[in-house]
Short mmCIF file of C-alpha atoms and ligand atoms in Angstrom, two decimals:
data_model
loop_
_atom_site.label_atom_id
_atom_site.label_comp_id
_atom_site.label_asym_id
_atom_site.label_seq_id
_atom_site.Cartn_x
_atom_site.Cartn_y
_atom_site.Cartn_z
CA UNK A 1 0.39 0.22 0.36
CA UNK A 2 1.10 3.58 -1.32
CA UNK A 3 -1.04 5.31 1.51
CA UNK A 4 0.66 8.36 2.90
CA UNK A 5 -0.58 10.79 5.33
CA UNK A 6 -2.12 14.53 4.57
CA UNK A 7 1.17 16.17 5.44
CA UNK A 8 -0.09 20.11 5.52
CA UNK A 9 -2.89 18.88 7.76
CA UNK A 10 -1.24 17.26 10.13
CA UNK A 11 1.47 20.24 10.47
CA UNK A 12 -1.88 22.49 11.08
CA UNK A 13 -3.46 20.58 13.14
CA UNK A 14 -0.03 20.27 15.22
CA UNK A 15 -0.14 24.45 14.74
CA UNK A 16 -3.83 25.31 16.11
CA UNK A 17 -3.16 22.79 19.46
CA UNK A 18 -0.13 24.61 19.52
CA UNK A 19 -2.06 28.04 20.18
CA UNK A 20 -3.95 26.43 22.95
CA UNK A 21 -1.53 27.43 25.96
CA UNK A 22 1.14 29.12 24.25
CA UNK A 23 3.51 30.49 26.06
CA UNK A 24 5.03 34.02 24.95
CA UNK A 25 9.03 32.05 23.78
CA UNK A 26 6.96 29.80 21.47
CA UNK A 27 6.55 26.82 24.00
CA UNK A 28 2.78 25.30 25.80
CA UNK A 29 1.45 24.97 29.23
CA UNK A 30 -1.12 22.69 28.99
CA UNK A 31 -1.07 21.47 32.54
CA UNK A 32 -3.04 18.27 33.36
CA UNK A 33 -7.04 19.07 33.42
CA UNK A 34 -6.54 22.33 33.49
CA UNK A 35 -8.52 24.65 31.54
CA UNK A 36 -6.07 25.22 28.93
CA UNK A 37 -5.99 21.23 28.96
CA UNK A 38 -9.64 20.88 29.05
CA UNK A 39 -10.06 23.52 25.54
CA UNK A 40 -7.24 21.19 23.85
CA UNK A 41 -9.62 18.17 25.19
CA UNK A 42 -12.62 19.52 23.92
CA UNK A 43 -10.74 20.76 19.71
CA UNK A 44 -9.38 17.14 20.13
CA UNK A 45 -12.88 15.55 20.59
CA UNK A 46 -14.49 17.97 18.03
CA UNK A 47 -11.55 16.87 15.98
CA UNK A 48 -12.46 12.57 16.93
CA UNK A 49 -16.45 13.39 15.88
CA UNK A 50 -15.77 15.48 12.95
CA UNK A 51 -13.58 12.29 11.91
CA UNK A 52 -16.46 10.27 12.51
CA UNK A 53 -15.03 8.31 15.48
CA UNK A 54 -17.58 7.25 18.41
CA UNK A 55 -15.92 9.50 21.50
CA UNK A 56 -16.14 7.65 25.46
CA UNK A 57 -14.40 8.97 28.03
CA UNK A 58 -12.94 6.72 30.85
CA UNK A 59 -13.16 7.34 34.64
CA UNK A 60 -9.99 8.95 34.72
CA UNK A 61 -10.69 11.21 31.94
CA UNK A 62 -8.51 9.29 29.20
CA UNK A 63 -10.32 10.09 25.89
CA UNK A 64 -11.04 7.62 23.35
CA UNK A 65 -12.37 8.09 19.38
CA UNK A 66 -12.67 4.53 17.66
CA UNK A 67 -13.30 3.95 14.27
CA UNK A 68 -14.93 0.73 13.87
CA UNK A 69 -13.29 -1.98 11.54
CA UNK A 70 -14.58 -5.30 9.28
CA UNK A 71 -14.75 -7.86 12.19
CA UNK A 72 -16.86 -7.29 14.73
CA UNK A 73 -15.88 -9.27 17.25
CA UNK A 74 -12.14 -8.08 17.03
CA UNK A 75 -10.46 -6.57 19.98
CA UNK A 76 -8.48 -2.63 18.62
CA UNK A 77 -5.09 -1.29 17.89
CA UNK A 78 -4.91 1.40 20.53
CA UNK A 79 -2.76 4.34 18.76
CA UNK A 80 -2.07 8.30 20.76
CA UNK A 81 0.08 9.97 23.47
CA UNK A 82 -1.07 13.06 26.03
CA UNK A 83 -2.22 16.15 25.17
CA UNK A 84 -0.89 17.59 28.61
CA UNK A 85 2.99 19.66 28.47
CA UNK A 86 4.87 20.35 31.40
CA UNK A 87 4.47 24.45 32.69
CA UNK A 88 7.11 24.79 30.07
CA UNK A 89 6.96 22.52 28.03
CA UNK A 90 7.14 21.91 23.43
CA UNK A 91 4.36 22.09 21.44
CA UNK A 92 5.84 18.44 20.24
CA UNK A 93 6.17 16.53 23.70
CA UNK A 94 2.79 14.24 23.24
CA UNK A 95 0.10 16.34 21.41
CA UNK A 96 2.61 14.50 17.68
CA UNK A 97 1.26 11.14 18.62
CA UNK A 98 -2.18 12.49 20.13
CA UNK A 99 -2.51 13.99 16.41
CA UNK A 100 -1.07 11.58 13.92
CA UNK A 101 -3.03 9.10 15.17
CA UNK A 102 -5.97 11.53 14.53
CA UNK A 103 -4.10 12.20 11.00
CA UNK A 104 -3.99 7.96 10.77
CA UNK A 105 -7.73 8.15 10.79
CA UNK A 106 -8.42 10.92 8.45
CA UNK A 107 -5.86 9.16 5.88
CA UNK A 108 -7.73 5.72 6.15
CA UNK A 109 -11.40 8.37 5.70
CA UNK A 110 -10.26 9.98 2.77
CA UNK A 111 -9.03 7.18 0.97
CA UNK A 112 -11.60 4.94 1.97
CA UNK A 113 -9.47 1.92 3.91
CA UNK A 114 -11.47 -0.25 6.14
CA UNK A 115 -9.12 -1.99 8.90
CA UNK A 116 -10.00 -5.66 10.30
CA UNK A 117 -9.63 -4.88 13.78
CA UNK A 118 -10.92 -1.52 15.02
CA UNK A 119 -8.31 1.58 15.47
CA UNK A 120 -8.74 3.38 18.92
CA UNK A 121 -7.29 6.38 19.34
CA UNK A 122 -6.39 8.00 22.81
CA UNK A 123 -5.33 10.84 24.30
CA UNK A 124 -4.23 9.48 27.98
CA UNK A 125 -4.47 11.93 31.39
CA UNK A 126 -1.66 13.52 33.74
CA UNK A 127 1.27 12.62 31.57
CA UNK A 128 3.55 14.39 32.43
CA UNK A 129 2.90 13.95 36.36
CA UNK A 130 3.74 18.46 36.49
CA UNK A 131 0.82 18.90 37.80
CA UNK A 132 -0.08 15.28 39.80
CA UNK A 133 2.85 13.08 40.91
CA UNK A 134 2.64 10.15 39.47
CA UNK A 135 3.64 11.14 35.85
CA UNK A 136 1.68 8.75 33.50
CA UNK A 137 -0.88 8.19 35.55
CA UNK A 138 -4.26 7.59 32.63
CA UNK A 139 -2.40 4.91 31.12
CA UNK A 140 -1.46 3.40 34.62
CA UNK A 141 -4.99 3.53 35.90
CA UNK A 142 -5.85 1.67 32.15
CA UNK A 143 -3.41 -1.20 32.74
CA UNK A 144 -4.28 -1.30 36.37
CA UNK A 145 -0.84 -0.51 37.86
CA UNK A 146 -2.75 1.57 40.36
CA UNK A 147 -5.75 1.42 41.64
CA UNK A 148 -8.84 4.31 40.74
CA UNK A 149 -9.63 5.08 44.01
CA UNK A 150 -5.60 6.12 44.46
CA UNK A 151 -5.69 8.21 41.31
CA UNK A 152 -8.19 9.93 42.18
CA UNK A 153 -6.86 11.04 46.01
CA UNK A 154 -3.50 12.72 44.80
CA UNK A 155 -3.55 16.13 45.02
CA UNK A 156 -1.95 18.87 43.43
CA UNK A 157 0.75 21.64 44.72
CA UNK A 158 -2.99 23.67 45.64
CA UNK A 159 -4.75 20.74 47.25
CA UNK A 160 -7.21 20.10 44.43
CA UNK A 161 -7.39 16.19 43.51
CA UNK A 162 -7.34 14.84 40.19
CA UNK A 163 -11.15 13.70 40.96
CA UNK A 164 -11.71 17.37 41.92
CA UNK A 165 -9.88 18.55 38.43
CA UNK A 166 -11.71 15.65 36.43
CA UNK A 167 -15.05 16.86 37.58
CA UNK A 168 -13.96 20.96 37.21
CA UNK A 169 -12.97 20.45 33.79
CA UNK A 170 -15.77 17.90 32.45
CA UNK A 171 -14.39 14.91 31.36
CA UNK A 172 -14.63 12.69 34.61
CA UNK A 173 -16.31 9.66 32.00
CA UNK A 174 -17.76 7.13 32.72
CA UNK A 175 -16.45 4.22 31.00
CA UNK A 176 -14.33 1.76 32.54
CA UNK A 177 -11.18 1.17 31.54
CA UNK A 178 -11.09 -1.86 29.50
CA UNK A 179 -7.77 -3.60 28.21
CA UNK A 180 -9.66 -6.53 27.58
CA UNK A 181 -10.78 -5.21 23.94
CA UNK A 182 -7.04 -3.66 23.49
CA UNK A 183 -5.31 -5.70 20.82
CA UNK A 184 -2.52 -3.84 20.76
CA UNK A 185 -0.45 0.14 21.72
CA UNK A 186 1.27 2.19 19.06
CA UNK A 187 2.78 5.70 20.01
CA UNK A 188 5.13 8.09 17.87
CA UNK A 189 6.72 10.60 19.74
CA UNK A 190 9.55 12.70 19.71
CA UNK A 191 13.12 10.87 21.08
CA UNK A 192 13.75 13.88 23.51
CA UNK A 193 17.17 13.56 23.22
CA UNK A 194 19.60 13.80 20.67
CA UNK A 195 20.87 10.66 18.99
CA UNK A 196 18.64 10.47 16.17
CA UNK A 197 19.98 13.85 15.03
CA UNK A 198 23.55 13.36 15.50
CA UNK A 199 23.45 9.98 13.62
CA UNK A 200 20.83 10.90 11.39
CA UNK A 201 18.38 8.92 11.54
CA UNK A 202 14.68 9.56 10.57
CA UNK A 203 13.36 6.42 12.77
CA UNK A 204 14.24 5.46 15.79
CA UNK A 205 12.39 1.67 16.30
CA UNK A 206 11.79 1.62 19.65
CA UNK A 207 13.26 -0.99 21.53
CA UNK A 208 11.74 -1.09 25.36
CA UNK A 209 12.81 1.31 28.61
CA UNK A 210 15.09 1.48 30.37
CA UNK A 211 15.64 0.19 33.77
CA UNK A 212 14.96 3.16 36.61
CA UNK A 213 16.49 3.14 40.48
CA UNK A 214 16.06 6.13 43.19
CA UNK A 215 18.21 5.81 45.83
CA UNK A 216 17.61 8.09 49.21
CA UNK A 217 21.53 8.55 51.10
CA UNK A 218 21.27 10.17 54.50
CA UNK A 219 24.79 10.93 55.66
CA UNK A 220 24.97 11.63 59.99
CA UNK A 221 28.09 12.94 61.10
CA UNK A 222 28.35 15.70 63.79
CA UNK A 223 27.88 18.77 63.60
CA UNK A 224 30.15 21.41 65.96
CA UNK A 225 31.91 24.80 65.36
CA UNK A 226 33.54 26.26 61.86
CA UNK A 227 36.29 27.87 64.18
CA UNK A 228 37.01 26.25 66.68
CA UNK A 229 36.70 22.04 65.92
CA UNK A 230 40.38 20.78 63.65
CA UNK A 231 40.42 19.37 60.17
CA UNK A 232 41.34 16.41 61.59
CA UNK A 233 38.68 15.53 64.31
CA UNK A 234 35.38 16.86 61.82
CA UNK A 235 33.08 13.96 61.07
CA UNK A 236 31.93 16.25 58.02
CA UNK A 237 28.80 15.05 56.31
CA UNK A 238 29.02 17.42 53.40
CA UNK A 239 32.52 16.58 52.39
CA UNK A 240 31.43 12.55 52.66
CA UNK A 241 28.52 13.03 50.68
CA UNK A 242 31.37 14.80 48.06
CA UNK A 243 33.61 12.00 48.33
CA UNK A 244 30.39 9.78 47.35
CA UNK A 245 28.91 12.20 44.29
CA UNK A 246 32.56 12.49 42.76
CA UNK A 247 33.08 8.11 43.60
CA UNK A 248 29.14 8.05 41.77
CA UNK A 249 30.37 9.54 38.24
CA UNK A 250 33.71 7.09 38.95
CA UNK A 251 31.54 3.92 39.11
CA UNK A 252 29.00 5.18 36.06
CA UNK A 253 32.14 5.21 34.22
CA UNK A 254 32.41 2.12 33.90
CA UNK A 255 29.02 1.50 33.02
CA UNK A 256 29.87 4.20 29.92
CA UNK A 257 27.60 4.93 27.85
CA UNK A 258 24.54 3.15 28.46
CA UNK A 259 24.31 3.63 32.30
CA UNK A 260 23.71 6.81 33.79
CA UNK A 261 23.73 8.73 37.60
CA UNK A 262 22.09 11.98 38.53
CA UNK A 263 22.44 13.55 41.89
CA UNK A 264 19.01 16.05 41.84
CA UNK A 265 18.44 16.68 45.41
CA UNK A 266 20.47 17.86 47.94
CA UNK A 267 19.71 19.34 51.61
CA UNK A 268 22.20 19.91 54.60
CA UNK A 269 19.83 19.50 57.62
CA UNK A 270 19.99 22.52 60.05
CA UNK A 271 21.90 24.66 57.32
CA UNK A 272 24.19 27.43 59.03
CA UNK A 273 27.47 29.15 57.14
CA UNK A 274 29.46 28.43 60.26
CA UNK A 275 28.61 25.28 61.24
CA UNK A 276 29.80 21.94 60.31
CA UNK A 277 27.28 19.58 58.42
CA UNK A 278 25.89 16.71 60.63
CA UNK A 279 23.27 15.40 57.92
CA UNK A 280 22.98 15.51 54.80
CA UNK A 281 20.24 14.29 52.22
CA UNK A 282 21.21 13.35 48.76
CA UNK A 283 19.01 11.67 45.83
CA UNK A 284 20.85 9.17 43.35
CA UNK A 285 19.22 8.23 39.71
CA UNK A 286 20.84 5.67 38.07
CA UNK A 287 19.71 3.95 35.13
CA UNK A 288 20.63 0.80 32.68
CA UNK A 289 18.90 -0.21 29.68
CA UNK A 290 19.62 -4.07 30.41
CA UNK A 291 17.98 -6.41 33.03
CA UNK A 292 20.86 -7.33 35.84
CA UNK A 293 23.39 -4.20 35.12
CA UNK A 294 21.34 -1.99 37.20
CA UNK A 295 21.45 -4.46 40.17
CA UNK A 296 25.77 -4.63 39.68
CA UNK A 297 25.89 -0.31 39.45
CA UNK A 298 23.06 0.08 42.92
CA UNK A 299 25.72 -3.04 44.47
CA UNK A 300 28.65 -0.95 43.20
CA UNK A 301 27.59 2.02 44.52
CA UNK A 302 26.31 1.05 47.80
CA UNK A 303 29.91 -0.25 48.37
CA UNK A 304 31.58 2.34 47.54
CA UNK A 305 29.04 4.92 49.76
CA UNK A 306 29.75 2.55 52.78
CA UNK A 307 33.52 2.22 52.25
CA UNK A 308 33.39 6.23 52.14
CA UNK A 309 31.72 6.59 55.15
CA UNK A 310 33.82 4.22 57.38
CA UNK A 311 37.14 6.09 55.91
CA UNK A 312 35.29 9.38 56.86
CA UNK A 313 34.19 8.34 60.28
CA UNK A 314 30.50 8.82 59.10
CA UNK A 315 27.12 7.05 59.33
CA UNK A 316 25.30 6.51 55.34
CA UNK A 317 21.85 4.88 55.12
CA UNK A 318 21.15 3.91 51.32
CA UNK A 319 16.98 3.51 50.82
CA UNK A 320 16.00 2.05 48.08
CA UNK A 321 12.43 4.77 46.54
CA UNK A 322 11.64 3.15 43.63
CA UNK A 323 12.47 0.27 40.86
CA UNK A 324 11.13 0.63 37.98
CA UNK A 325 12.31 -2.53 35.59
CA UNK A 326 13.53 -3.04 31.52
CA UNK A 327 10.54 -2.65 29.79
CA UNK A 328 11.04 -5.00 26.44
CA UNK A 329 8.59 -4.15 23.81
CA UNK A 330 6.95 -6.72 21.86
CA UNK A 331 8.76 -8.14 19.37
CA UNK A 332 6.63 -8.29 16.65
CA UNK A 333 4.64 -4.46 17.33
CA UNK A 334 8.38 -3.43 17.10
CA UNK A 335 9.32 -5.54 13.08
CA UNK A 336 5.66 -3.85 12.12
CA UNK A 337 7.68 -0.65 12.37
CA UNK A 338 11.30 -1.57 11.76
CA UNK A 339 9.38 -2.88 8.51
CA UNK A 340 6.92 0.39 7.79
CA UNK A 341 10.33 2.56 7.75
CA UNK A 342 11.99 0.60 4.92
CA UNK A 343 8.62 0.05 3.13
CA UNK A 344 8.78 3.90 3.37
CA UNK A 345 12.44 4.19 2.47
CA UNK A 346 13.42 6.30 6.20
CA UNK A 347 16.51 5.34 7.37
CA UNK A 348 15.92 3.60 11.05
CA UNK A 349 17.81 2.15 14.03
CA UNK A 350 16.87 0.62 17.00
CA UNK A 351 16.77 2.64 20.14
CA UNK A 352 15.73 3.13 23.58
CA UNK A 353 13.28 4.94 25.07
CA UNK A 354 16.22 7.15 27.79
CA UNK A 355 11.94 9.00 29.71
CA UNK A 356 9.06 7.46 30.47
CA UNK A 357 5.83 6.93 28.36
CA UNK A 358 2.22 5.77 28.04
CA UNK A 359 3.73 2.63 26.07
CA UNK A 360 6.09 1.11 28.97
CA UNK A 361 2.40 0.94 30.98
CA UNK A 362 0.35 -0.31 28.24
CA UNK A 363 3.61 -2.78 27.18
CA UNK A 364 2.73 -4.13 30.78
CA UNK A 365 -0.75 -5.68 29.37
CA UNK A 366 -0.53 -5.78 25.72
CA UNK A 367 1.69 -5.94 23.18
CA UNK A 368 3.23 -2.28 22.10
CA UNK A 369 6.39 0.05 20.95
CA UNK A 370 6.60 3.97 19.97
CA UNK A 371 8.27 5.51 16.98
CA UNK A 372 11.14 8.08 17.55
CA UNK A 373 11.28 11.15 15.36
CA UNK A 374 14.56 13.09 15.68
CA UNK A 375 13.95 16.98 17.58
CA UNK A 376 16.32 19.48 17.03
CA UNK A 377 19.47 20.19 19.43
CA UNK A 378 17.48 16.68 21.18
CA UNK A 379 15.45 19.50 23.22
CA UNK A 380 12.51 18.72 25.21
CA UNK A 381 10.70 19.88 28.35
CA UNK A 382 11.45 23.51 26.97
CA UNK A 383 9.75 25.90 25.05
CA UNK A 384 12.21 26.12 22.65
CA UNK A 385 11.25 22.49 21.82
CA UNK A 386 11.13 21.74 17.89
CA UNK A 387 10.63 18.96 15.50
CA UNK A 388 11.45 19.48 11.37
CA UNK A 389 8.06 18.58 9.65
CA UNK A 390 9.75 16.22 7.14
CA UNK A 391 10.57 14.08 10.42
CA UNK A 392 7.03 15.05 12.17
CA UNK A 393 5.27 13.02 8.50
CA UNK A 394 8.08 10.75 7.99
CA UNK A 395 7.03 9.34 12.12
CA UNK A 396 3.36 10.09 10.77
CA UNK A 397 3.48 7.89 8.21
CA UNK A 398 5.36 4.60 9.87
CA UNK A 399 2.90 4.51 12.18
CA UNK A 400 -0.07 4.86 10.34
CA UNK A 401 1.78 1.60 7.94
CA UNK A 402 2.86 0.13 11.06
CA UNK A 403 -1.09 0.35 12.73
CA UNK A 404 -2.28 -0.79 9.05
CA UNK A 405 0.14 -4.06 9.58
CA UNK A 406 -1.30 -4.97 12.78
CA UNK A 407 -5.18 -3.63 11.82
CA UNK A 408 -5.45 -5.71 8.61
CA UNK A 409 -6.48 -4.26 6.15
CA UNK A 410 -9.64 -5.23 4.06
CA UNK A 411 -8.86 -5.19 0.60
ZN1 LIG B 501 5.56 12.98 26.30
#
C-alpha cells in the first residue's frame, strides 16, 4: 500500500493545538486537567467527531475515539499519546502522538480504507506528572498499575484532587478502563534526546525503556563549630557526601555509555554558614537499559558509599525509594515499525527510550511499541522544543503503516 498521511493537515493541527496554552517564548503550558488542557481536550474531541469516531471518556479522563473494523468481535489497535504538557513545555511532546493518531484515521477515511480490527485513538490523562505525581497516571489506571481510588485521591500543590480536577473540567467519564478490548498499542513521539539527530536517522524503532532506581542517601556526621574544630577530628557529612558524589560519577564511567547517574536533590539539615554539616541528604537516580546491569551498578554504589563513610567516620543510610524494571517492547510490533520504515524508504535504527512514556505502562498488559523521530538539538521539556516537518510526516507515515500491519487492511 502506498497510503501517505496528509502532511499539511497534520502540521496545521499541531499548529492549532499549539495555540492552546501558548507561552510567549513559543512553548506550551497545558497542565493536566487545567482550563487550557480542557480546551485542548475539547478541540481533540471535536476533531474526533468530525472524523466520524465514537468518543468515550473513561473514569480517569482518558479520551478514546473509535473507528470500527470489519470484524465486530476483534480487539482494537490503540494509538495515541497525551495532550498535557510541562509548565514550560513544547508543542510536540505528546500532542504529536495524539494528532498523528488522528491524522492516521483521517487518512484512512479519505482513502475509504477499511481495517479488519477497530482502531482506537487515545489521549491519556496526566502523562507529564507536572501537576499530579506520579506521571503516566491515565495509562497506569488503564493498565491497573494503580487503582482508580488512589489516582482520584492524588492532589496538586494547591490541594485539588485528581477527582475534583476531572469534575471541574468535565472529563470525569463513566466508562471503565477496559484493556480486555485492546489488541495492541502504538505511540509516536519525539525522541527528547540527541541520538537520532546526531546519527542523521529519521526513525527510531523503540526497543523498550531502561531500568530506573531512585536511592535516598542520608549521611550522619557531627555538627560543630567551623572555627574551633580541628580538621582531623571532624565528622563532616557534607565532605563525605562530596566524596560519594565524585565516586558515583567514576563508578558510572565503568558502565558508559549506557549507565547514567544523577544527583538532583541535596539538603544539609539545619544549614548554617559557620557550622560543620552534621546531616546531609541527597538523591541518586541511576538508569541502565539492560536487565541485571542496574543491580551491578547499585551494589557497586552501595559498597563504595559505605567504604567512604567508614573512612570518614560518618554513618550512611541507603534506601531504595523506587525501582522500575527494564521494559522490552513487543518484538512483532517492533518488526512492523521497522518494516514500515523500510517500505517508506526512511533511515531507521533501534533505540531505547530514556524517558517514561504511556507505552511503558501499556506494554505491561498488551503488545506495545513506539516510533521516535528526531527533535531539534535533542531538546524537550523546554519552550524551544522543535521538530522538522519532514520528520513529523515520516513518523506519522511509519505509525500509519505499522498500525495497518497490525489491524489488517480489508481488500
Ligand atoms: Zn511525552
